């Protein structure tokens, strides 16, 4: 144990040293770039004199992009150091208690719970989500040996089909009878919802949750917390103090959903910005995309003591940072990404957002349309307003020659639906001038 702690300390020191060196290099490079650019004409003056597509405009825009890229790297580096400090503080206050190594990749999973692993009901073993994703990708590509197809990677027993919930819960019940806490949480949920041929019996469900919680199972603690928050007549009285207690226990055992919910209680009930930021950061660092979206919102609108940053708003709202769930299941993420992309370029390029090759309009519209189609009434409404503003401005003139539209005579780019032209000649010229880098297939 002492050797392990010493190794972890060495790794932290090494990471900090490399991060500090990288930070210093970026700061020096940014300072040098700003000094050089201070002696050059402004982008606006070049555009006014030579137009949007001139070599001078393109050269100045490229210098701005290179500076912006370095500034973005610095912001992301500083954010990674902030997140690392939050995690370090959490580990000091609540040392990980349920760390295990993945039996496939041997990576240490600091907090073993349903948000970090995939459990197999046949043997009760598990693998980390990264290994599970790689295994699924290999299977879809036809790279799994037929001998092992459909079998548990640990015990080689035939796995229960994902849609066979009844069989899965029967296996979980066997594990529960052997005293395994994770299985008790599963059976508790089956009774609470009357699922998988288990009768609806909330008294039994709560009892299973309590047994799992007594064994310090993070999922059992969270489910018991939720039960106390709801309350069930004749079974369990609603008790806010117990809700917060069990929620805090689950959060401090590394359950990302519990961390997100605990952050919301700090925000809604006690108006504690420090507590909110601490737990929402932990949840996002543990892969909870909803927490990431909330953190992105805080950066975009400068809330909870954070400085406004469209760079970090974009970073936390980007679906690729988490999974396709963020794109498909959280239209708010799409909307925040849309406004971050737009305002980031607007700030950096002196409000000039239509230089081909550097325009945020097509991508901003792309994400705003996803928010409009899939969002709630509120999200769809604000996304529709943003789309209207961007489109009305863009279609008022030809994107290439800047000629003003007459009686809606301009033709739209059918790929991105984010640029309008006098005709084919202007569209082809604009594409060559840089629109090919901005254009994105519309959804």
PDB file of N, CA, C and O in Angstrom, residues 20 73 81 84 130 146 165 171 191 200 216 225 249-250 257 259 288 315 335 339-340 364 384 395 401 430:
ATOM      1  N   UNK A  20       3.082  22.291 -15.935  1.00  0.00           N
ATOM      2  CA  UNK A  20       3.656  23.612 -15.670  1.00  0.00           C
ATOM      3  C   UNK A  20       4.569  24.054 -16.813  1.00  0.00           C
ATOM      4  O   UNK A  20       4.563  25.223 -17.217  1.00  0.00           O
ATOM      5  N   UNK A  73      -5.677  26.066 -26.098  1.00  0.00           N
ATOM      6  CA  UNK A  73      -4.863  25.039 -25.437  1.00  0.00           C
ATOM      7  C   UNK A  73      -4.546  25.426 -24.006  1.00  0.00           C
ATOM      8  O   UNK A  73      -4.593  24.590 -23.094  1.00  0.00           O
ATOM      9  N   UNK A  81      -5.958  21.405 -14.845  1.00  0.00           N
ATOM     10  CA  UNK A  81      -5.300  21.557 -13.541  1.00  0.00           C
ATOM     11  C   UNK A  81      -6.332  21.860 -12.452  1.00  0.00           C
ATOM     12  O   UNK A  81      -6.198  21.377 -11.321  1.00  0.00           O
ATOM     13  N   UNK A  84      -8.030  18.568 -11.756  1.00  0.00           N
ATOM     14  CA  UNK A  84      -7.111  17.694 -11.012  1.00  0.00           C
ATOM     15  C   UNK A  84      -7.053  18.100  -9.537  1.00  0.00           C
ATOM     16  O   UNK A  84      -6.977  17.244  -8.648  1.00  0.00           O
ATOM     17  N   UNK A 130     -14.475   1.022 -20.865  1.00  0.00           N
ATOM     18  CA  UNK A 130     -13.596   1.158 -22.029  1.00  0.00           C
ATOM     19  C   UNK A 130     -13.395  -0.185 -22.703  1.00  0.00           C
ATOM     20  O   UNK A 130     -13.505  -0.305 -23.929  1.00  0.00           O
ATOM     21  N   UNK A 146     -15.498 -16.786 -33.245  1.00  0.00           N
ATOM     22  CA  UNK A 146     -16.824 -17.398 -33.193  1.00  0.00           C
ATOM     23  C   UNK A 146     -16.988 -18.270 -31.953  1.00  0.00           C
ATOM     24  O   UNK A 146     -18.080 -18.422 -31.413  1.00  0.00           O
ATOM     25  N   UNK A 165     -34.608  -9.381 -19.591  1.00  0.00           N
ATOM     26  CA  UNK A 165     -34.480  -8.823 -18.243  1.00  0.00           C
ATOM     27  C   UNK A 165     -34.876  -9.855 -17.178  1.00  0.00           C
ATOM     28  O   UNK A 165     -34.307  -9.871 -16.085  1.00  0.00           O
ATOM     29  N   UNK A 171     -30.727 -14.308 -12.318  1.00  0.00           N
ATOM     30  CA  UNK A 171     -29.311 -14.521 -11.996  1.00  0.00           C
ATOM     31  C   UNK A 171     -28.870 -13.564 -10.891  1.00  0.00           C
ATOM     32  O   UNK A 171     -28.106 -13.947  -9.990  1.00  0.00           O
ATOM     33  N   UNK A 191     -38.081  -4.946  -7.597  1.00  0.00           N
ATOM     34  CA  UNK A 191     -39.278  -4.893  -6.740  1.00  0.00           C
ATOM     35  C   UNK A 191     -39.907  -3.495  -6.743  1.00  0.00           C
ATOM     36  O   UNK A 191     -41.129  -3.356  -6.757  1.00  0.00           O
ATOM     37  N   UNK A 200     -44.679  -5.877  -7.887  1.00  0.00           N
ATOM     38  CA  UNK A 200     -44.461  -4.537  -7.345  1.00  0.00           C
ATOM     39  C   UNK A 200     -44.580  -4.630  -5.824  1.00  0.00           C
ATOM     40  O   UNK A 200     -45.658  -4.835  -5.280  1.00  0.00           O
ATOM     41  N   UNK A 216     -22.314  -0.699   1.968  1.00  0.00           N
ATOM     42  CA  UNK A 216     -21.621   0.429   1.339  1.00  0.00           C
ATOM     43  C   UNK A 216     -21.569   0.293  -0.180  1.00  0.00           C
ATOM     44  O   UNK A 216     -20.607   0.703  -0.831  1.00  0.00           O
ATOM     45  N   UNK A 225     -31.267   6.771  -1.229  1.00  0.00           N
ATOM     46  CA  UNK A 225     -31.391   8.228  -1.135  1.00  0.00           C
ATOM     47  C   UNK A 225     -32.596   8.712  -1.939  1.00  0.00           C
ATOM     48  O   UNK A 225     -33.415   9.507  -1.465  1.00  0.00           O
ATOM     49  N   UNK A 249     -23.117   9.980   0.833  1.00  0.00           N
ATOM     50  CA  UNK A 249     -22.312   8.763   0.955  1.00  0.00           C
ATOM     51  C   UNK A 249     -22.022   8.180  -0.434  1.00  0.00           C
ATOM     52  O   UNK A 249     -20.887   7.776  -0.713  1.00  0.00           O
ATOM     53  N   UNK A 250     -23.040   8.113  -1.270  1.00  0.00           N
ATOM     54  CA  UNK A 250     -22.850   7.577  -2.623  1.00  0.00           C
ATOM     55  C   UNK A 250     -21.910   8.466  -3.435  1.00  0.00           C
ATOM     56  O   UNK A 250     -21.037   7.978  -4.167  1.00  0.00           O
ATOM     57  N   UNK A 257     -23.545   9.932 -10.849  1.00  0.00           N
ATOM     58  CA  UNK A 257     -24.913  10.454 -10.826  1.00  0.00           C
ATOM     59  C   UNK A 257     -25.231  11.057  -9.461  1.00  0.00           C
ATOM     60  O   UNK A 257     -25.866  12.115  -9.354  1.00  0.00           O
ATOM     61  N   UNK A 259     -23.062  12.374  -7.474  1.00  0.00           N
ATOM     62  CA  UNK A 259     -22.310  13.626  -7.400  1.00  0.00           C
ATOM     63  C   UNK A 259     -23.063  14.750  -8.101  1.00  0.00           C
ATOM     64  O   UNK A 259     -23.119  15.879  -7.596  1.00  0.00           O
ATOM     65  N   UNK A 288     -20.072  11.836 -16.454  1.00  0.00           N
ATOM     66  CA  UNK A 288     -21.507  12.128 -16.478  1.00  0.00           C
ATOM     67  C   UNK A 288     -21.746  13.299 -17.428  1.00  0.00           C
ATOM     68  O   UNK A 288     -21.421  14.446 -17.103  1.00  0.00           O
ATOM     69  N   UNK A 315     -16.076  22.999 -24.917  1.00  0.00           N
ATOM     70  CA  UNK A 315     -15.405  21.779 -24.450  1.00  0.00           C
ATOM     71  C   UNK A 315     -16.361  20.853 -23.703  1.00  0.00           C
ATOM     72  O   UNK A 315     -16.425  19.651 -23.985  1.00  0.00           O
ATOM     73  N   UNK A 335     -27.471  22.955 -28.036  1.00  0.00           N
ATOM     74  CA  UNK A 335     -27.695  24.400 -28.065  1.00  0.00           C
ATOM     75  C   UNK A 335     -26.495  25.155 -27.492  1.00  0.00           C
ATOM     76  O   UNK A 335     -26.044  26.146 -28.075  1.00  0.00           O
ATOM     77  N   UNK A 339     -24.100  28.005 -29.491  1.00  0.00           N
ATOM     78  CA  UNK A 339     -23.787  29.402 -29.141  1.00  0.00           C
ATOM     79  C   UNK A 339     -22.312  29.581 -28.792  1.00  0.00           C
ATOM     80  O   UNK A 339     -21.739  30.646 -29.031  1.00  0.00           O
ATOM     81  N   UNK A 340     -21.670  28.529 -28.262  1.00  0.00           N
ATOM     82  CA  UNK A 340     -20.238  28.613 -27.957  1.00  0.00           C
ATOM     83  C   UNK A 340     -19.425  28.749 -29.234  1.00  0.00           C
ATOM     84  O   UNK A 340     -18.501  29.571 -29.318  1.00  0.00           O
ATOM     85  N   UNK A 364     -22.634  26.195 -36.273  1.00  0.00           N
ATOM     86  CA  UNK A 364     -23.535  26.705 -35.246  1.00  0.00           C
ATOM     87  C   UNK A 364     -24.985  26.383 -35.599  1.00  0.00           C
ATOM     88  O   UNK A 364     -25.768  25.958 -34.744  1.00  0.00           O
ATOM     89  N   UNK A 384     -34.722  27.929 -31.994  1.00  0.00           N
ATOM     90  CA  UNK A 384     -35.404  28.476 -33.173  1.00  0.00           C
ATOM     91  C   UNK A 384     -35.090  29.962 -33.341  1.00  0.00           C
ATOM     92  O   UNK A 384     -34.860  30.439 -34.460  1.00  0.00           O
ATOM     93  N   UNK A 395     -28.784  35.193 -45.154  1.00  0.00           N
ATOM     94  CA  UNK A 395     -29.471  35.185 -46.454  1.00  0.00           C
ATOM     95  C   UNK A 395     -29.819  36.586 -46.964  1.00  0.00           C
ATOM     96  O   UNK A 395     -30.473  36.727 -47.994  1.00  0.00           O
ATOM     97  N   UNK A 401     -19.951  37.371 -53.074  1.00  0.00           N
ATOM     98  CA  UNK A 401     -19.726  38.723 -53.598  1.00  0.00           C
ATOM     99  C   UNK A 401     -20.325  39.814 -52.723  1.00  0.00           C
ATOM    100  O   UNK A 401     -20.131  41.002 -52.986  1.00  0.00           O
ATOM    101  N   UNK A 430     -16.815  30.576 -53.728  1.00  0.00           N
ATOM    102  CA  UNK A 430     -16.841  30.611 -52.266  1.00  0.00           C
ATOM    103  C   UNK A 430     -16.344  29.279 -51.686  1.00  0.00           C
ATOM    104  O   UNK A 430     -15.638  29.239 -50.669  1.00  0.00           O
TER     105      UNK A 430
END
